[in-house]
Coordinates of C-alpha atoms and ligand atoms in Angstrom, one line a residue:
M1 CA -29.4 8.5 -1.1
S2 CA -26.1 7.0 -2.4
R3 CA -27.4 3.5 -1.4
I4 CA -30.5 4.1 -3.4
L5 CA -28.6 5.3 -6.4
E6 CA -26.4 2.2 -6.2
L7 CA -29.5 0.0 -6.0
F8 CA -30.9 1.5 -9.2
S9 CA -27.7 0.9 -11.2
S10 CA -27.6 -2.7 -9.9
L11 CA -31.2 -3.3 -10.8
R12 CA -30.4 -2.5 -14.4
E13 CA -28.1 -5.5 -14.6
L14 CA -30.8 -7.9 -13.5
T15 CA -33.0 -9.8 -16.0
S16 CA -35.5 -12.0 -14.2
L17 CA -38.4 -10.6 -12.2
D18 CA -37.5 -12.8 -9.2
A19 CA -34.0 -11.4 -9.0
I20 CA -35.3 -7.8 -9.3
L21 CA -37.8 -8.4 -6.5
E22 CA -35.2 -10.1 -4.4
R23 CA -32.9 -7.2 -4.8
I24 CA -35.5 -4.5 -4.0
L25 CA -36.8 -6.4 -1.0
S26 CA -33.3 -7.0 0.4
E27 CA -32.4 -3.4 0.1
A28 CA -35.7 -2.1 1.6
R29 CA -35.3 -4.5 4.6
E30 CA -31.7 -3.4 5.1
L31 CA -32.6 0.3 5.0
S32 CA -35.4 -0.2 7.5
G33 CA -33.9 -3.0 9.6
A34 CA -36.9 -5.2 8.9
E35 CA -36.6 -8.9 9.8
A36 CA -39.0 -10.1 7.1
G37 CA -40.8 -9.0 4.0
T38 CA -42.9 -9.9 1.1
V39 CA -43.5 -8.5 -2.4
F40 CA -46.9 -9.0 -3.9
L41 CA -47.5 -8.5 -7.6
R42 CA -50.8 -7.5 -8.9
E43 CA -52.3 -10.3 -11.0
G44 CA -55.7 -9.0 -12.3
D45 CA -57.9 -8.2 -9.3
R46 CA -55.7 -10.1 -6.8
L47 CA -52.2 -9.8 -5.2
G48 CA -49.9 -12.8 -5.7
F49 CA -47.2 -13.6 -3.1
S50 CA -44.2 -13.1 -5.4
Y51 CA -41.3 -12.9 -3.1
V52 CA -40.8 -13.8 0.6
Q53 CA -37.9 -13.3 2.9
N54 CA -37.7 -14.0 6.6
D55 CA -34.4 -14.1 8.5
R56 CA -35.9 -15.6 11.6
L57 CA -37.7 -18.4 9.8
S58 CA -35.0 -19.4 7.3
G59 CA -34.0 -22.9 8.3
V60 CA -37.2 -23.4 10.3
E61 CA -39.4 -23.4 7.2
N62 CA -38.5 -24.0 3.6
L63 CA -38.8 -20.5 2.2
T64 CA -37.7 -21.5 -1.3
E65 CA -40.9 -23.5 -1.5
R66 CA -42.8 -20.5 -0.5
V67 CA -41.3 -18.5 -3.3
Y68 CA -43.0 -20.9 -5.7
Q69 CA -46.4 -20.9 -3.9
S70 CA -49.2 -19.4 -5.9
A71 CA -51.2 -18.1 -3.0
S72 CA -52.9 -14.8 -3.5
L73 CA -55.0 -12.2 -1.7
P74 CA -58.0 -10.2 -2.8
I75 CA -57.5 -6.4 -3.2
D76 CA -59.6 -5.2 -0.3
G77 CA -59.6 -4.6 3.4
S78 CA -59.4 -8.3 4.3
S79 CA -55.6 -7.9 4.5
I80 CA -53.2 -5.1 5.1
A81 CA -51.4 -5.5 1.7
G82 CA -54.8 -5.8 0.0
Y83 CA -55.8 -2.5 1.6
A84 CA -52.6 -0.8 0.5
A85 CA -53.2 -1.9 -3.0
L86 CA -56.9 -0.9 -2.9
T87 CA -56.2 2.6 -1.6
G88 CA -52.7 3.3 -2.9
Q89 CA -51.8 4.4 0.7
T90 CA -48.9 3.4 2.8
V91 CA -50.1 1.5 6.0
T92 CA -47.9 1.6 9.1
I93 CA -48.8 -0.7 12.0
E94 CA -47.2 -1.0 15.4
D95 CA -48.6 -4.3 16.5
A96 CA -50.4 -6.6 14.0
W97 CA -52.0 -8.5 16.8
A98 CA -53.6 -5.4 18.3
I99 CA -55.3 -3.7 15.4
P100 CA -58.1 -1.6 16.8
E101 CA -61.7 -2.7 16.2
G102 CA -63.2 -0.8 13.3
A103 CA -59.9 -0.3 11.3
P104 CA -60.6 -0.6 7.6
Y105 CA -58.1 -3.5 7.2
H106 CA -57.5 -6.8 8.9
F107 CA -54.5 -8.9 9.8
N108 CA -54.6 -12.6 9.0
I109 CA -53.1 -14.4 11.9
D110 CA -53.1 -17.8 10.2
F111 CA -49.5 -17.7 9.0
D112 CA -48.2 -16.8 12.5
K113 CA -50.3 -19.5 14.0
R114 CA -48.9 -22.1 11.7
S115 CA -45.3 -21.0 11.8
G116 CA -45.0 -19.8 15.4
Y117 CA -43.8 -16.5 14.0
R118 CA -44.9 -13.3 15.8
T119 CA -45.7 -10.4 13.5
R120 CA -45.5 -7.1 15.3
S121 CA -44.7 -4.0 13.2
I122 CA -45.8 -3.8 9.5
L123 CA -45.0 -1.3 6.8
S124 CA -47.1 -1.9 3.7
L125 CA -46.2 0.2 0.7
P126 CA -48.0 0.3 -2.6
V127 CA -45.7 0.3 -5.7
V128 CA -47.3 2.7 -8.2
N129 CA -46.2 2.9 -11.9
S130 CA -45.8 6.0 -14.0
R131 CA -49.5 5.8 -15.0
G132 CA -50.6 5.8 -11.4
K133 CA -51.5 2.2 -11.3
V134 CA -50.6 0.0 -8.3
V135 CA -48.5 -2.8 -9.8
A136 CA -47.2 -4.3 -6.5
V137 CA -47.1 -4.0 -2.8
M138 CA -44.0 -4.3 -0.7
Q139 CA -44.6 -5.3 2.9
L140 CA -41.9 -5.1 5.5
I141 CA -42.3 -6.8 8.9
N142 CA -40.7 -6.3 12.3
A143 CA -38.4 -3.4 12.2
A144 CA -35.3 -3.8 14.4
G145 CA -36.0 -2.2 17.9
P146 CA -34.0 -1.9 21.1
H147 CA -32.5 -5.0 22.8
G148 CA -32.8 -7.2 19.7
R149 CA -36.6 -7.1 19.8
P150 CA -38.8 -5.8 17.0
G151 CA -39.9 -2.1 17.3
P152 CA -42.1 0.2 15.2
F153 CA -40.9 1.5 11.8
T154 CA -39.5 5.0 12.2
P155 CA -40.9 7.8 10.0
E156 CA -37.4 8.0 8.4
A157 CA -37.4 4.3 7.6
A158 CA -40.9 4.7 6.1
D159 CA -39.7 7.7 4.0
Y160 CA -36.7 5.8 2.6
A161 CA -38.8 2.7 1.9
A162 CA -41.4 4.9 0.1
L163 CA -38.6 6.5 -2.0
L164 CA -37.2 3.1 -2.9
T165 CA -40.6 1.6 -3.9
H166 CA -41.3 4.7 -6.0
H167 CA -38.3 4.0 -8.1
A168 CA -38.6 0.3 -7.9
A169 CA -41.8 0.4 -10.0
A170 CA -39.9 1.0 -13.2
A171 CA -37.5 -2.0 -12.5
I172 CA -40.5 -4.2 -11.8
E173 CA -42.2 -3.2 -15.0
T174 CA -39.0 -4.0 -17.0
G175 CA -38.9 -7.4 -15.3
L176 CA -42.5 -8.0 -16.2
M177 CA -41.9 -7.0 -19.8
T178 CA -38.9 -9.3 -20.2
R179 CA -40.9 -12.2 -18.8
E180 CA -43.7 -11.4 -21.2
M181 CA -41.4 -11.2 -24.2
V182 CA -39.8 -14.6 -23.3
L183 CA -43.2 -16.2 -22.8
R184 CA -44.3 -14.8 -26.2
M185 CA -41.3 -16.5 -27.8
V186 CA -42.3 -19.7 -26.0
R187 CA -45.9 -19.3 -27.2
M188 CA -44.7 -19.0 -30.8
A189 CA -42.9 -22.4 -30.4
E190 CA -46.0 -23.8 -28.8
L191 CA -48.0 -22.9 -32.0
R192 CA -45.9 -25.6 -33.7
D193 CA -45.3 -28.0 -30.9
P194 CA -48.2 -28.3 -28.4
S195 CA -45.9 -29.9 -25.8
E196 CA -43.6 -26.8 -25.7
T197 CA -45.9 -24.9 -23.4
G198 CA -45.5 -21.8 -21.2
P199 CA -45.8 -23.9 -18.1
H200 CA -43.2 -26.4 -19.3
A201 CA -40.8 -23.5 -20.1
Q202 CA -41.4 -22.0 -16.7
R203 CA -41.0 -25.3 -14.9
V204 CA -37.7 -25.9 -16.7
G205 CA -36.5 -22.4 -15.9
A206 CA -37.3 -22.8 -12.2
Y207 CA -35.9 -26.3 -11.9
A208 CA -32.7 -25.1 -13.7
A209 CA -32.4 -22.1 -11.4
E210 CA -32.8 -24.1 -8.2
I211 CA -30.5 -26.9 -9.4
Y212 CA -27.8 -24.3 -10.2
H213 CA -28.4 -22.7 -6.7
A214 CA -27.8 -26.0 -4.9
L215 CA -24.8 -26.8 -7.1
A216 CA -23.2 -23.4 -6.6
L217 CA -23.7 -23.6 -2.8
A218 CA -22.1 -27.0 -2.8
R219 CA -19.1 -25.6 -4.7
G220 CA -18.9 -22.6 -2.3
A221 CA -19.6 -20.1 -5.0
G222 CA -19.7 -16.4 -3.9
S223 CA -23.2 -14.9 -3.6
G224 CA -22.6 -12.3 -6.3
V225 CA -21.8 -14.9 -9.0
L226 CA -24.6 -17.2 -7.7
K227 CA -27.3 -14.6 -7.9
R228 CA -26.2 -13.3 -11.2
T229 CA -26.0 -16.7 -12.9
K230 CA -29.2 -17.9 -11.3
D231 CA -31.0 -14.8 -12.6
L232 CA -29.8 -15.4 -16.2
L233 CA -30.3 -19.1 -16.1
S234 CA -33.9 -18.9 -14.9
V235 CA -34.8 -16.9 -18.0
A236 CA -32.4 -18.4 -20.6
A237 CA -33.5 -22.0 -19.7
M238 CA -37.1 -21.1 -20.7
L239 CA -35.9 -20.7 -24.3
H240 CA -34.2 -24.1 -24.6
D241 CA -36.6 -25.4 -27.2
V242 CA -37.7 -22.4 -29.2
G243 CA -35.7 -23.8 -32.1
K244 CA -38.6 -26.3 -32.5
V245 CA -40.3 -23.6 -34.6
G246 CA -37.9 -24.7 -37.4
I247 CA -39.1 -28.3 -37.4
P248 CA -42.0 -29.4 -39.7
D249 CA -45.3 -30.1 -38.0
G250 CA -45.6 -33.6 -39.4
I251 CA -42.5 -34.5 -37.3
L252 CA -43.2 -32.4 -34.2
Q253 CA -46.8 -33.6 -33.9
K254 CA -46.3 -37.2 -35.0
P255 CA -48.2 -39.4 -32.5
G256 CA -45.8 -42.3 -32.6
P257 CA -42.0 -42.9 -32.7
L258 CA -39.9 -41.1 -35.3
T259 CA -38.1 -42.8 -38.2
P260 CA -34.3 -42.3 -38.2
G261 CA -34.6 -39.7 -40.9
E262 CA -37.3 -37.8 -39.0
R263 CA -35.2 -38.1 -35.8
A264 CA -32.2 -36.5 -37.7
I265 CA -34.3 -33.6 -38.7
M266 CA -35.8 -33.3 -35.1
C267 CA -32.2 -33.1 -33.8
R268 CA -31.8 -29.8 -35.7
H269 CA -34.0 -27.9 -33.2
T270 CA -30.8 -27.3 -31.2
W271 CA -29.2 -25.7 -34.2
H272 CA -32.3 -23.6 -35.0
G273 CA -32.5 -22.4 -31.4
A274 CA -28.8 -21.4 -31.2
A275 CA -29.2 -19.6 -34.6
L276 CA -31.9 -17.3 -33.0
F277 CA -29.2 -15.9 -30.7
R278 CA -26.5 -15.8 -33.3
D279 CA -25.5 -12.1 -32.8
P280 CA -25.6 -12.0 -29.0
A281 CA -26.5 -8.6 -27.6
S282 CA -26.3 -9.6 -23.9
E283 CA -25.1 -12.2 -21.5
L284 CA -28.6 -13.6 -21.6
D285 CA -28.3 -14.2 -25.4
V286 CA -24.9 -16.0 -24.9
M287 CA -26.4 -18.3 -22.3
A288 CA -29.6 -18.9 -24.2
A289 CA -27.5 -19.9 -27.3
D290 CA -25.3 -22.3 -25.2
I291 CA -28.5 -23.9 -23.8
A292 CA -30.3 -24.2 -27.1
A293 CA -27.2 -25.7 -28.8
H294 CA -26.2 -28.2 -26.1
H295 CA -29.3 -29.2 -24.0
H296 CA -29.4 -32.6 -25.7
Q297 CA -25.7 -33.2 -25.3
R298 CA -25.1 -36.1 -23.0
F299 CA -22.4 -36.0 -20.3
D300 CA -20.8 -39.2 -21.8
G301 CA -20.5 -37.5 -25.2
A302 CA -23.4 -39.2 -27.0
G303 CA -26.4 -37.0 -27.8
Y304 CA -26.4 -34.1 -30.2
P305 CA -26.3 -31.2 -31.7
A306 CA -24.0 -33.1 -34.1
C307 CA -26.7 -35.2 -35.9
K308 CA -24.3 -35.7 -38.8
G309 CA -24.3 -38.7 -41.0
P310 CA -26.3 -40.3 -43.8
L311 CA -29.7 -40.0 -42.0
L312 CA -30.3 -36.3 -42.8
P313 CA -32.0 -36.1 -46.2
Q314 CA -29.9 -34.3 -48.8
E315 CA -32.9 -32.1 -49.9
Y316 CA -33.1 -30.8 -46.3
L317 CA -29.4 -29.9 -46.3
D318 CA -29.8 -28.3 -49.7
Q319 CA -32.3 -25.7 -48.4
P320 CA -30.8 -22.3 -47.8
D321 CA -29.9 -21.4 -44.3
Q322 CA -30.1 -25.0 -43.0
P323 CA -27.7 -26.4 -40.5
D324 CA -24.5 -28.0 -41.8
G325 CA -23.5 -29.8 -38.6
S326 CA -21.2 -27.0 -37.7
L327 CA -22.1 -27.2 -34.0
A328 CA -19.4 -29.3 -32.4
P329 CA -20.4 -32.2 -30.2
L330 CA -19.1 -31.9 -26.7
A331 CA -18.7 -34.1 -23.7
G332 CA -18.3 -33.8 -19.9
Q333 CA -17.2 -30.5 -18.5
D334 CA -16.8 -29.0 -22.0
I335 CA -20.6 -28.9 -22.2
P336 CA -21.5 -25.4 -20.8
L337 CA -22.7 -25.8 -17.2
A338 CA -26.0 -24.1 -18.0
A339 CA -26.7 -26.7 -20.8
R340 CA -25.8 -29.6 -18.5
I341 CA -28.3 -28.3 -16.0
V342 CA -31.1 -27.6 -18.5
G343 CA -30.5 -31.0 -20.1
L344 CA -31.5 -32.7 -16.8
A345 CA -34.4 -30.3 -16.0
D346 CA -35.9 -30.7 -19.5
V347 CA -35.7 -34.5 -19.5
Y348 CA -37.2 -34.7 -16.0
D349 CA -40.1 -32.5 -17.0
A350 CA -40.6 -34.4 -20.4
L351 CA -40.7 -37.7 -18.6
I352 CA -43.3 -36.8 -16.0
S353 CA -45.4 -35.0 -18.7
R354 CA -47.6 -36.6 -21.4
R355 CA -46.4 -36.1 -25.0
V356 CA -48.1 -36.9 -28.3
Y357 CA -45.8 -39.8 -28.5
K358 CA -45.7 -41.1 -24.9
Q359 CA -47.6 -41.3 -21.6
A360 CA -46.5 -39.4 -18.5
W361 CA -44.2 -41.4 -16.2
P362 CA -44.8 -41.6 -12.5
D363 CA -42.4 -39.4 -10.6
D364 CA -40.4 -42.2 -8.9
Q365 CA -39.7 -43.8 -12.3
A366 CA -38.5 -40.5 -13.7
R367 CA -36.2 -40.0 -10.7
A368 CA -34.9 -43.6 -11.0
H369 CA -34.1 -43.0 -14.6
I370 CA -32.2 -39.8 -13.7
A371 CA -30.3 -41.6 -10.9
R372 CA -29.4 -44.5 -13.3
E373 CA -28.2 -42.0 -15.9
S374 CA -25.8 -40.2 -13.6
G375 CA -22.5 -40.1 -15.4
G376 CA -24.2 -41.4 -18.6
H377 CA -26.7 -38.9 -19.9
F378 CA -26.3 -36.5 -16.9
D379 CA -23.5 -34.8 -15.1
P380 CA -23.2 -36.5 -11.6
E381 CA -22.7 -33.1 -9.9
V382 CA -26.0 -31.8 -11.5
V383 CA -27.8 -35.1 -10.5
R384 CA -26.7 -34.6 -6.9
A385 CA -27.9 -31.0 -6.9
F386 CA -31.2 -32.1 -8.3
F387 CA -31.8 -34.7 -5.7
S388 CA -30.9 -32.2 -2.9
L389 CA -33.9 -30.0 -3.8
G390 CA -36.5 -31.9 -1.8
G391 CA -39.9 -30.3 -1.8
V392 CA -38.9 -27.4 -4.0
V393 CA -39.5 -29.6 -7.1
T394 CA -43.1 -30.3 -6.1
A395 CA -43.6 -26.7 -5.3
I396 CA -42.5 -25.7 -8.8
R397 CA -44.8 -28.3 -10.4
E398 CA -47.7 -26.9 -8.4
R399 CA -46.8 -23.3 -9.3
F400 CA -46.8 -23.9 -13.0
P401 CA -49.4 -26.6 -13.7
D402 CA -50.4 -27.7 -17.3
P403 CA -53.7 -26.2 -18.2
Ligands
C2E1 P1 -39.4 -33.7 -25.5 O1 -40.7 -34.5 -25.7 O2 -39.6 -32.4 -24.8 O3 -38.4 -34.6 -24.8 C1 -37.2 -34.1 -24.3 C2 -36.2 -35.1 -23.9 O4 -36.7 -35.9 -22.8 C3 -35.9 -36.2 -25.0 O5 -34.9 -35.7 -25.9 C4 -35.4 -37.4 -24.1 O6 -34.1 -37.2 -23.7 C5 -36.3 -37.3 -22.9 N1 -37.4 -38.2 -23.0 C6 -38.7 -37.8 -23.3 N2 -39.5 -38.9 -23.3 C7 -38.7 -40.0 -23.0 C8 -39.0 -41.4 -22.8 O7 -40.1 -41.9 -22.9 N3 -37.9 -42.2 -22.4 C9 -36.6 -41.7 -22.3 N4 -35.6 -42.5 -22.0 N5 -36.4 -40.3 -22.5 C10 -37.4 -39.5 -22.8 P2 -34.8 -36.3 -27.3 O8 -35.0 -37.8 -27.3 O9 -33.6 -35.8 -27.9 O10 -36.1 -35.7 -28.1 C11 -36.1 -34.3 -28.4 C12 -37.5 -34.0 -28.9 O11 -37.8 -34.8 -30.1 C13 -38.6 -34.3 -27.9 O12 -38.8 -33.3 -27.0 C14 -39.8 -34.5 -28.9 O13 -40.3 -33.2 -29.3 C15 -39.1 -35.1 -30.1 N6 -39.2 -36.6 -30.1 C16 -38.4 -37.4 -29.5 N7 -38.8 -38.7 -29.7 C17 -40.0 -38.6 -30.3 C18 -40.9 -39.6 -30.8 O14 -40.7 -40.8 -30.7 N8 -42.0 -39.2 -31.5 C19 -42.2 -37.8 -31.6 N9 -43.4 -37.4 -32.3 N10 -41.4 -36.9 -31.2 C20 -40.3 -37.3 -30.6
SIN2 C1 -18.8 -23.0 -14.4 O1 -18.9 -23.1 -13.2 O2 -19.6 -22.3 -15.1 C2 -17.7 -23.7 -15.2 C3 -17.3 -25.0 -14.5 C4 -18.1 -26.1 -15.1 O3 -18.4 -26.0 -16.3 O4 -18.3 -27.1 -14.4
SIN3 C1 -37.8 -46.9 -15.3 O1 -38.6 -47.8 -15.1 O2 -37.2 -46.4 -14.3 C2 -37.6 -46.3 -16.7 C3 -36.8 -47.1 -17.6 C4 -35.7 -46.3 -18.2 O3 -34.7 -46.0 -17.6 O4 -35.8 -45.9 -19.4
FE4 FE1 -35.0 -30.0 -26.9
FE5 FE1 -38.4 -28.8 -23.7

C-alpha cells in the first residue's frame, strides 16, 4: 500500500502522458514481477499501443522505435487486450500459446514469431475512469516464476495490479488533458501559420525528447533527472513557435522570401512566445519560456531573439506591448540546453517539410546541413546525440505524419 501511495504522489509531478504511462507500467511490472508489459490507450473504437516495455528484448529489438509505432487493435475478442477493453473485465491467462478452443478471445502469435519472444502468462487489466468508461488497458506479460522462468500471475499480484490501475485512471486522464490543452495552443498558432501544425509540434517534441535522452545517457546523467527533464521537454518543445500568433498573416503566409523589414518582425515570434509564459506557474512554463525565447539562437552566437537594429519599423515598436529587444542574445552553453536541442529539432523538421516559401528537402540533404552546421548553428553535443538516434527519427516521422 505504501508503494502505491508513493506512486500516486510521484505521478502528480509528471506532465507528459508518456512519462505517466511509463511510471504506471514500471510500477505494475515491479509489483507483479512481470518481464514485459504494454499500455494501450483507447482511441475511438480502437486500442493504440501507447507504451511498451520488455526487459528480455531490450537490446535485441529497438523498443524506443516501438514506443512511436502507431499500431492499434480493434476492441473485440480478436485480442486479449481488445477483449478486456470490450468487457471491462480482467483477463488472466497461464499460457498464451495454449488458450482453449472456444475461449471468447484470441492471442495473436505474430509478434512472438517475429521477435522470438515466448509469451506465457498474461494479466490484462482494463483502466476504467470515474464515469465507468474504459480509457486504457494495461497488459502485463510473464510473471516471475521459480528458477528464473515465467510463472502464472498470483491472485495477490492481480489484486495489487487492479488497485493500481484503478487509481492510474485519474493520472492518465490528467495526462490526456494536458496533451489536449497543449495541442489546442498549437492549433491556435496553426490558424495563423499553416506550417505550425499539430504533427509538426508533436514531431519536434518527440525529436527533442529523444535527443535529450541520448545526450543525457552520454553524459551519464542519473535516471531521475533524465526522466524528469525528458518529460518536461517533450511537452515544452511542442510550444516553441506558439509566439507566431503575434505575427501578421501577410508575413507568416508570404509565399516567397521575406524582406529584411518583414524578417525583423518575424524574428519577434520568439519574444511573443516567451511573453506567453511570463509569469511561470510551473517548471514546464519556465522551460517553455526558455525554448520559445532561444530556439533560433545559434550556438556560434548569431541568430536571435535580439533582432535589434534599424530594420524593425518604428511604428511596430511604437505599438503598446511590443517587444523592445530586451531578450538578451546568448551563445554556446549560455543558451539553455532545452533551447539548443529544440533549435536543432525544429530546423530538421522545417527542412524536410514543405513550407509556403520552400520545398521539402530530401532527408540526406537535411542531415548533411546539420552535420555541416555543427559548432556553427548547432551545439556539437546536440548534433552527436541527434545522429545517434538511428531508426527512432523515422519512427517519429511515421507516428506523426502531415495530413
Ligand atoms: P520555419 O519555416 O518553421 O523554419 C524554422 C527554421 O528552419 C528557420 O528559422 C531556419 O533556421 C530553418 N530553415 C527552414 N527552411 C530553411 C531553408 O530552406 N534553408 C535553411 N538553411 N534553413 C531553413 P528562421 O530562418 O529563423 O525562420 C523562422 C520562421 O520565419 C520560419 O519558420 C518561417 O515561419 C519564417 N520564415 C523564414 N524565412 C522565410 C521566408 O523566406 N518566407 C516566409 N514566408 N517565411 C519565412
Ligand atoms: C544542463 O545540463 O541543463 C546544463 C548544462 C548545459 O547547459 O549544457
Ligand atoms: C545541402 O545541399 O546539403 C543544403 C545546402 C545548405 O547547407 O544550405
Ligand atoms: Fe521559430
Ligand atoms: Fe516550428
